[in-house]
Tab-separated table of C-alpha atoms in Angstrom:
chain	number	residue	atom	x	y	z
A	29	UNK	CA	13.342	-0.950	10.829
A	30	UNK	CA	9.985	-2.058	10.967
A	31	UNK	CA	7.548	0.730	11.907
A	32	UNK	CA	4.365	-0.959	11.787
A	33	UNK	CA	4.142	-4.682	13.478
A	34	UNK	CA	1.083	-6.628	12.315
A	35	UNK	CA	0.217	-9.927	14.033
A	36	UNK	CA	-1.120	-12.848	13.288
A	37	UNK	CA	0.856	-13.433	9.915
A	38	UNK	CA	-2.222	-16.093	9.490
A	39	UNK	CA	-5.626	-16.342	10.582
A	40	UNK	CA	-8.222	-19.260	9.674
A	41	UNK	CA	-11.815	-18.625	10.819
A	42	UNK	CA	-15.087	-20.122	10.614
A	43	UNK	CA	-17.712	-18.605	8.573
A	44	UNK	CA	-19.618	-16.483	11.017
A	45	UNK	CA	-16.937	-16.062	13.728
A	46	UNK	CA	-14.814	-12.909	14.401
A	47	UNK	CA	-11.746	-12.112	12.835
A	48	UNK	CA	-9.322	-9.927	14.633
A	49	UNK	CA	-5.805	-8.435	13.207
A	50	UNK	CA	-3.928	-6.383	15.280
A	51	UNK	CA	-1.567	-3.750	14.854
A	52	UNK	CA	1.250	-1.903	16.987
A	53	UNK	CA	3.273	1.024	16.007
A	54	UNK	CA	6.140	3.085	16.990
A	55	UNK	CA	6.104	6.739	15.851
A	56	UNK	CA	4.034	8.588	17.775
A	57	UNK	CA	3.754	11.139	14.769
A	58	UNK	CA	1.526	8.919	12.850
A	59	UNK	CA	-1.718	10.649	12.876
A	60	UNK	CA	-3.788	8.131	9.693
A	61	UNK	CA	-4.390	4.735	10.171
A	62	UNK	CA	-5.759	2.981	7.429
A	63	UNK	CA	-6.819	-1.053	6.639
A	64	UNK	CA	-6.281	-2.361	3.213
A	65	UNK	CA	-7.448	-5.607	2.042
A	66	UNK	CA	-5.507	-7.217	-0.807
A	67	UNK	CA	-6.799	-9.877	-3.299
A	68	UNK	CA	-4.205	-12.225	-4.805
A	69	UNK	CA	-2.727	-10.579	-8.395
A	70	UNK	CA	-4.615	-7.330	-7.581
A	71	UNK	CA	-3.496	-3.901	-5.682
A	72	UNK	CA	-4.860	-3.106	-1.985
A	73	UNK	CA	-8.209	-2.049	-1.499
A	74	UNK	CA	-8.862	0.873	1.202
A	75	UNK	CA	-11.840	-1.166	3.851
A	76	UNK	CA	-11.692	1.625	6.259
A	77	UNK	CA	-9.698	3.927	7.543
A	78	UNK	CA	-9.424	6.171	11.545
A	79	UNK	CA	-7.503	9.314	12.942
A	80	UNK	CA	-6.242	9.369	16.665
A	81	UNK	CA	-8.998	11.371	17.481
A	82	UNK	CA	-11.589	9.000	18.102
A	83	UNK	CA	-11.063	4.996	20.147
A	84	UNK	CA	-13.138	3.241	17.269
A	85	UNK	CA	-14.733	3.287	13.835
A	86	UNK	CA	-17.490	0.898	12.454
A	87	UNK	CA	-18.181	0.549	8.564
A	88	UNK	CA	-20.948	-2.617	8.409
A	89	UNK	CA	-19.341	-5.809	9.325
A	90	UNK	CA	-15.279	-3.946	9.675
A	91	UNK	CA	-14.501	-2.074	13.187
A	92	UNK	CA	-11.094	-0.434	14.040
A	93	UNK	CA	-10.464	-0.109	17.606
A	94	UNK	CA	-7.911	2.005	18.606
A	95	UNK	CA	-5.510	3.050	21.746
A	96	UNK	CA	-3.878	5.801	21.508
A	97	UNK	CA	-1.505	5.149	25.040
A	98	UNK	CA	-0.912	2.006	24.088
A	99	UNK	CA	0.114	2.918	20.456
A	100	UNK	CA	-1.821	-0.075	19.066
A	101	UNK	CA	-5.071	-0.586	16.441
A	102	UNK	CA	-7.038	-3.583	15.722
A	103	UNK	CA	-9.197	-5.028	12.994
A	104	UNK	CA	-12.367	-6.702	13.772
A	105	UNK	CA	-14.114	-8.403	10.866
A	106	UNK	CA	-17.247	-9.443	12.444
A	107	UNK	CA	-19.740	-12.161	10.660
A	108	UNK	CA	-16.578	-13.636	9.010
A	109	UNK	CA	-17.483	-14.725	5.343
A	110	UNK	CA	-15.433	-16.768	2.994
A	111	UNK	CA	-15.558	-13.774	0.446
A	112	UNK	CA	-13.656	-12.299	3.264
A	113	UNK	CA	-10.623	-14.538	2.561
A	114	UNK	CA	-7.893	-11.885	1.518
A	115	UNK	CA	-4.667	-10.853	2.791
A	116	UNK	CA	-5.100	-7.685	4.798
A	117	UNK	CA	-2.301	-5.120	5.840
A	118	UNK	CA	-2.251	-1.825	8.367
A	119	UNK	CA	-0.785	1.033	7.517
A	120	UNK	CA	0.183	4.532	9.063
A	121	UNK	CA	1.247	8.005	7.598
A	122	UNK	CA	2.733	10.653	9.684
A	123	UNK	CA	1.493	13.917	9.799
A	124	UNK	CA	3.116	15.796	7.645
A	125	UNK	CA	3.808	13.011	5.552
A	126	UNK	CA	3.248	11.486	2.006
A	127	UNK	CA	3.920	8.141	2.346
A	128	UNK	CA	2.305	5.015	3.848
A	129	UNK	CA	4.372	2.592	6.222
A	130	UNK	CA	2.557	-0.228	5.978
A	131	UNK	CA	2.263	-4.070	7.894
A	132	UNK	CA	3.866	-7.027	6.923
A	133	UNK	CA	0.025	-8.423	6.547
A	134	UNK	CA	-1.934	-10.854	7.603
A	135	UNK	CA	-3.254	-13.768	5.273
A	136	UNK	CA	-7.109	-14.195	6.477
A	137	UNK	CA	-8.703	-17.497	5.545
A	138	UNK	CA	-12.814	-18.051	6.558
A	139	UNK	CA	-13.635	-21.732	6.237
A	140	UNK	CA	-17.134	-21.983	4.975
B	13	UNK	CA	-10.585	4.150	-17.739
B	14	UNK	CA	-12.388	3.070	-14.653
B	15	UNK	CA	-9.282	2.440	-12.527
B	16	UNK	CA	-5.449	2.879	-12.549
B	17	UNK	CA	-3.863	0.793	-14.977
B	18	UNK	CA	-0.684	-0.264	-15.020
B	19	UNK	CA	1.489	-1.885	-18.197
B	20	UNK	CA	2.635	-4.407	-18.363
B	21	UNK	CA	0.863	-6.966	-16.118
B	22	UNK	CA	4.083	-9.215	-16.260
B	23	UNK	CA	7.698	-8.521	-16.794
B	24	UNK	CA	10.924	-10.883	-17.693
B	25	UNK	CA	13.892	-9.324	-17.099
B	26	UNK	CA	17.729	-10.808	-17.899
B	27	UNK	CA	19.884	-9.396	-15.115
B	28	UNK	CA	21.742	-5.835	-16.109
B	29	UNK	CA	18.897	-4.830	-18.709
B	30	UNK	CA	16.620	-1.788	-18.397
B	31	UNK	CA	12.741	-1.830	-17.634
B	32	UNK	CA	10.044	0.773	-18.031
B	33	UNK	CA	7.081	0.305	-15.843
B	34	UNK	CA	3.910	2.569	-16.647
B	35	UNK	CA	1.380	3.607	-14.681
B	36	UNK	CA	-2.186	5.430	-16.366
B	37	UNK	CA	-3.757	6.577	-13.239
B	38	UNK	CA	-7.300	7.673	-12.780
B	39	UNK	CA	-8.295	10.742	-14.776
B	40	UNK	CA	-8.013	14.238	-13.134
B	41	UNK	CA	-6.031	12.511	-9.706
B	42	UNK	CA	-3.324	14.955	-8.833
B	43	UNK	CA	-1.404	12.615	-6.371
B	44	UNK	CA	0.816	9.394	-7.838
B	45	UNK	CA	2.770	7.174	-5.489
B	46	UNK	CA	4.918	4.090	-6.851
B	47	UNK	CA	5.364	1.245	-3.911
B	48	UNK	CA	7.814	-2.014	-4.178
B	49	UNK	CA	6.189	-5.355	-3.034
B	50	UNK	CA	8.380	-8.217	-2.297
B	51	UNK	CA	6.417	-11.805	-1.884
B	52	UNK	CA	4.540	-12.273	1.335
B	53	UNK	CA	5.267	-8.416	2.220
B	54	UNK	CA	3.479	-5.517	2.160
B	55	UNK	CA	4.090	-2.593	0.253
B	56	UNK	CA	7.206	-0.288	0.562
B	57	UNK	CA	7.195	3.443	-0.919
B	58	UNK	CA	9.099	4.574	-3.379
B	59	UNK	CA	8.022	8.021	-4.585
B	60	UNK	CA	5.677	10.616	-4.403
B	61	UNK	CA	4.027	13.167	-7.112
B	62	UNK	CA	1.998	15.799	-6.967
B	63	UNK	CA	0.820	16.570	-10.717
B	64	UNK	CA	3.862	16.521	-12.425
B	65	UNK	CA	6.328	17.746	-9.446
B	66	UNK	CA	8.294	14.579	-7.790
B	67	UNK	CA	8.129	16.008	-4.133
B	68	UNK	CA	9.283	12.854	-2.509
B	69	UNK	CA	11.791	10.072	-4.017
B	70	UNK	CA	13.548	8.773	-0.484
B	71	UNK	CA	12.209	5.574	-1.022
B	72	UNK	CA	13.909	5.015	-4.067
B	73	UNK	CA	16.577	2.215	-3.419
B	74	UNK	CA	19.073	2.845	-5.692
B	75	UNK	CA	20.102	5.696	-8.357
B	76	UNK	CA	19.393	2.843	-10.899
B	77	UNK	CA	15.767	3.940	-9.922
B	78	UNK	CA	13.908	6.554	-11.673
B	79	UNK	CA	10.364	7.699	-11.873
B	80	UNK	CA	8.986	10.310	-13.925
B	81	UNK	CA	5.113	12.153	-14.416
B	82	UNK	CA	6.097	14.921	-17.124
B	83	UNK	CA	2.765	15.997	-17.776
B	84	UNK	CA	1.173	15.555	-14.517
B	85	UNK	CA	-0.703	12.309	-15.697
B	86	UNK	CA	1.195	9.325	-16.875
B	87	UNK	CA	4.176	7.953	-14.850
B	88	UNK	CA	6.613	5.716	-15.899
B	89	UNK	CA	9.102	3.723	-13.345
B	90	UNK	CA	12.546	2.922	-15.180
B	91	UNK	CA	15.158	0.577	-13.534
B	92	UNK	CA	18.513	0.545	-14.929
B	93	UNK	CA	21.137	-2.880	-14.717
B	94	UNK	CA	18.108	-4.775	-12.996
B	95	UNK	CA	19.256	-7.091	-10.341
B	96	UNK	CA	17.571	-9.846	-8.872
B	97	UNK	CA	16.734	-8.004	-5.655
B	98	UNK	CA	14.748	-5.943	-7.780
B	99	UNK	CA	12.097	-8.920	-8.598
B	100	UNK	CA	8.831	-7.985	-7.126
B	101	UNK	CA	5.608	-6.431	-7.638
B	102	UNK	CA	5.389	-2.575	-8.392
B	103	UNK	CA	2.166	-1.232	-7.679
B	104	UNK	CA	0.878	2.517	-8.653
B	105	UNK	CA	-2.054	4.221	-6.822
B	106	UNK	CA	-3.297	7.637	-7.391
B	107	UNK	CA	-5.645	9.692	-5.492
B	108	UNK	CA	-7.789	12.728	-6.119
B	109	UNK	CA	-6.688	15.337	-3.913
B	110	UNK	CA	-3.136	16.621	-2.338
B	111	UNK	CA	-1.990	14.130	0.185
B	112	UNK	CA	-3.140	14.868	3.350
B	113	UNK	CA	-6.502	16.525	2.547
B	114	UNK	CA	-8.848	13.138	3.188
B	115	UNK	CA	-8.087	11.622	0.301
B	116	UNK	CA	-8.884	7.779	-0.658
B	117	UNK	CA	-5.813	6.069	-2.194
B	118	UNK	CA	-6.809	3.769	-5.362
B	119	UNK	CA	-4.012	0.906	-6.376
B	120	UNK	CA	-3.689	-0.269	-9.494
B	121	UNK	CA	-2.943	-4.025	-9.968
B	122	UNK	CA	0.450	-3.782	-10.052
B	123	UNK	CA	3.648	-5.055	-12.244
B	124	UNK	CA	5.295	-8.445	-11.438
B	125	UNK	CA	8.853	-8.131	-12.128
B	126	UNK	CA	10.817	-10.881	-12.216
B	127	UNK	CA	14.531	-10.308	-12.580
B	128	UNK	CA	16.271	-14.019	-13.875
């Protein structure tokens, strides 16, 4: 059962475009939605990270936008640069919760 | 150390024998979590500790799973009979805090298990 649907599995990009990621969930008790960005042969990285409370969070060149009603969250990676090119994965923990449910990720590419 | 390290980077396995994973994470971190990642997949839990109490092992797939944090700082992963649905990458990550207080989760680079 897949709690957390990421889409595209794939993205190429051109350096200085917009990436976008997007993310839909079902469990309406998830209440921490982080971004993780995940070099080949290392462990995930934390980027950034929002609560349900607010619609959108920026950190420099990453934004998450979320919507609450629609149960959905998005990355936005603007000024796309080939040091960018990762594989990047959503997550979500419940409330009272220890664990993270996380994507099935999405492998970014930025073309210089 | 700097970061959480886990031993060894690489593991060979023959089907049926026993690993032991280890994970050394960062210095004074209360929480430990152990996650499964198959190829092209992200990460699925496994187990939870806070210090050295195990307060969450659901995600452990089998009973030939075991994890253990005896003194509330190094954790081992053991996996008994190995099969070759067990081949993938096990990652570690540790954080400062109890879960759920804003904490920042820190992986460590993970083991690659391959199970032949």
């Amino acid at each position: 059962q897949q709690q957390v649907k990421q889409s595209p599995q794939s993205l190429i990009v051109q350096k200085g475009g917009i990436s976008i990621i997007n993310c839909a969930y079902e469990n309406t008790a998830f209440d921490y939605f982080p971004w993780y960005q995940q070099f080949p042969g290392k462990g995930p990285a934390l980027l950034i990270a929002i609560r349900p409370d607010v619609s959108e969070k920026k950190e420099g060149r990453f934004t998450i936008s979320f919507n609450k009603s629609a149960k959905q969250f998005s990355l936005h990676i603007m000024d796309s640069q080939p040091g960018d090119s990762a594989t990047y994965f959503c997550a979500a923990r419940k409330t009272s919760g220890s664990r993270l449910t996380f994507g099935e990720g999405t492998q970014l590419t930025v073309n210089p | 150390g700097a970061g959480v390290s886990q031993s060894p980077r690489y593991k060979v396995a023959k089907r049926g024998q026993d690993v032991a994973l280890r994970c050394d994470p960062i210095s004074g971190h209360v929480s430990l979590f152990w996650y499964q990642q198959a190829l092209g997949q992200g990460p699925e839990f496994l187990t939870y500790f806070q210090n050295e109490a195990q307060l969450d092992k659901s995600g452990l797939p089998s009973d030939r799973f075991f994890a253990e944090r005896p003194e509330g700082s190094v954790s081992t992963l053991k996996i008994q009979r190995t099969q070759q649905e067990d081949s993938a990458v096990y990652l570690c990550a540790s954080s400062l805090v109890r879960w759920g207080q804003r904490e920042k989760l820190f992986f460590g680079s993970g083991t690659q298990l391959s199970v032949l």
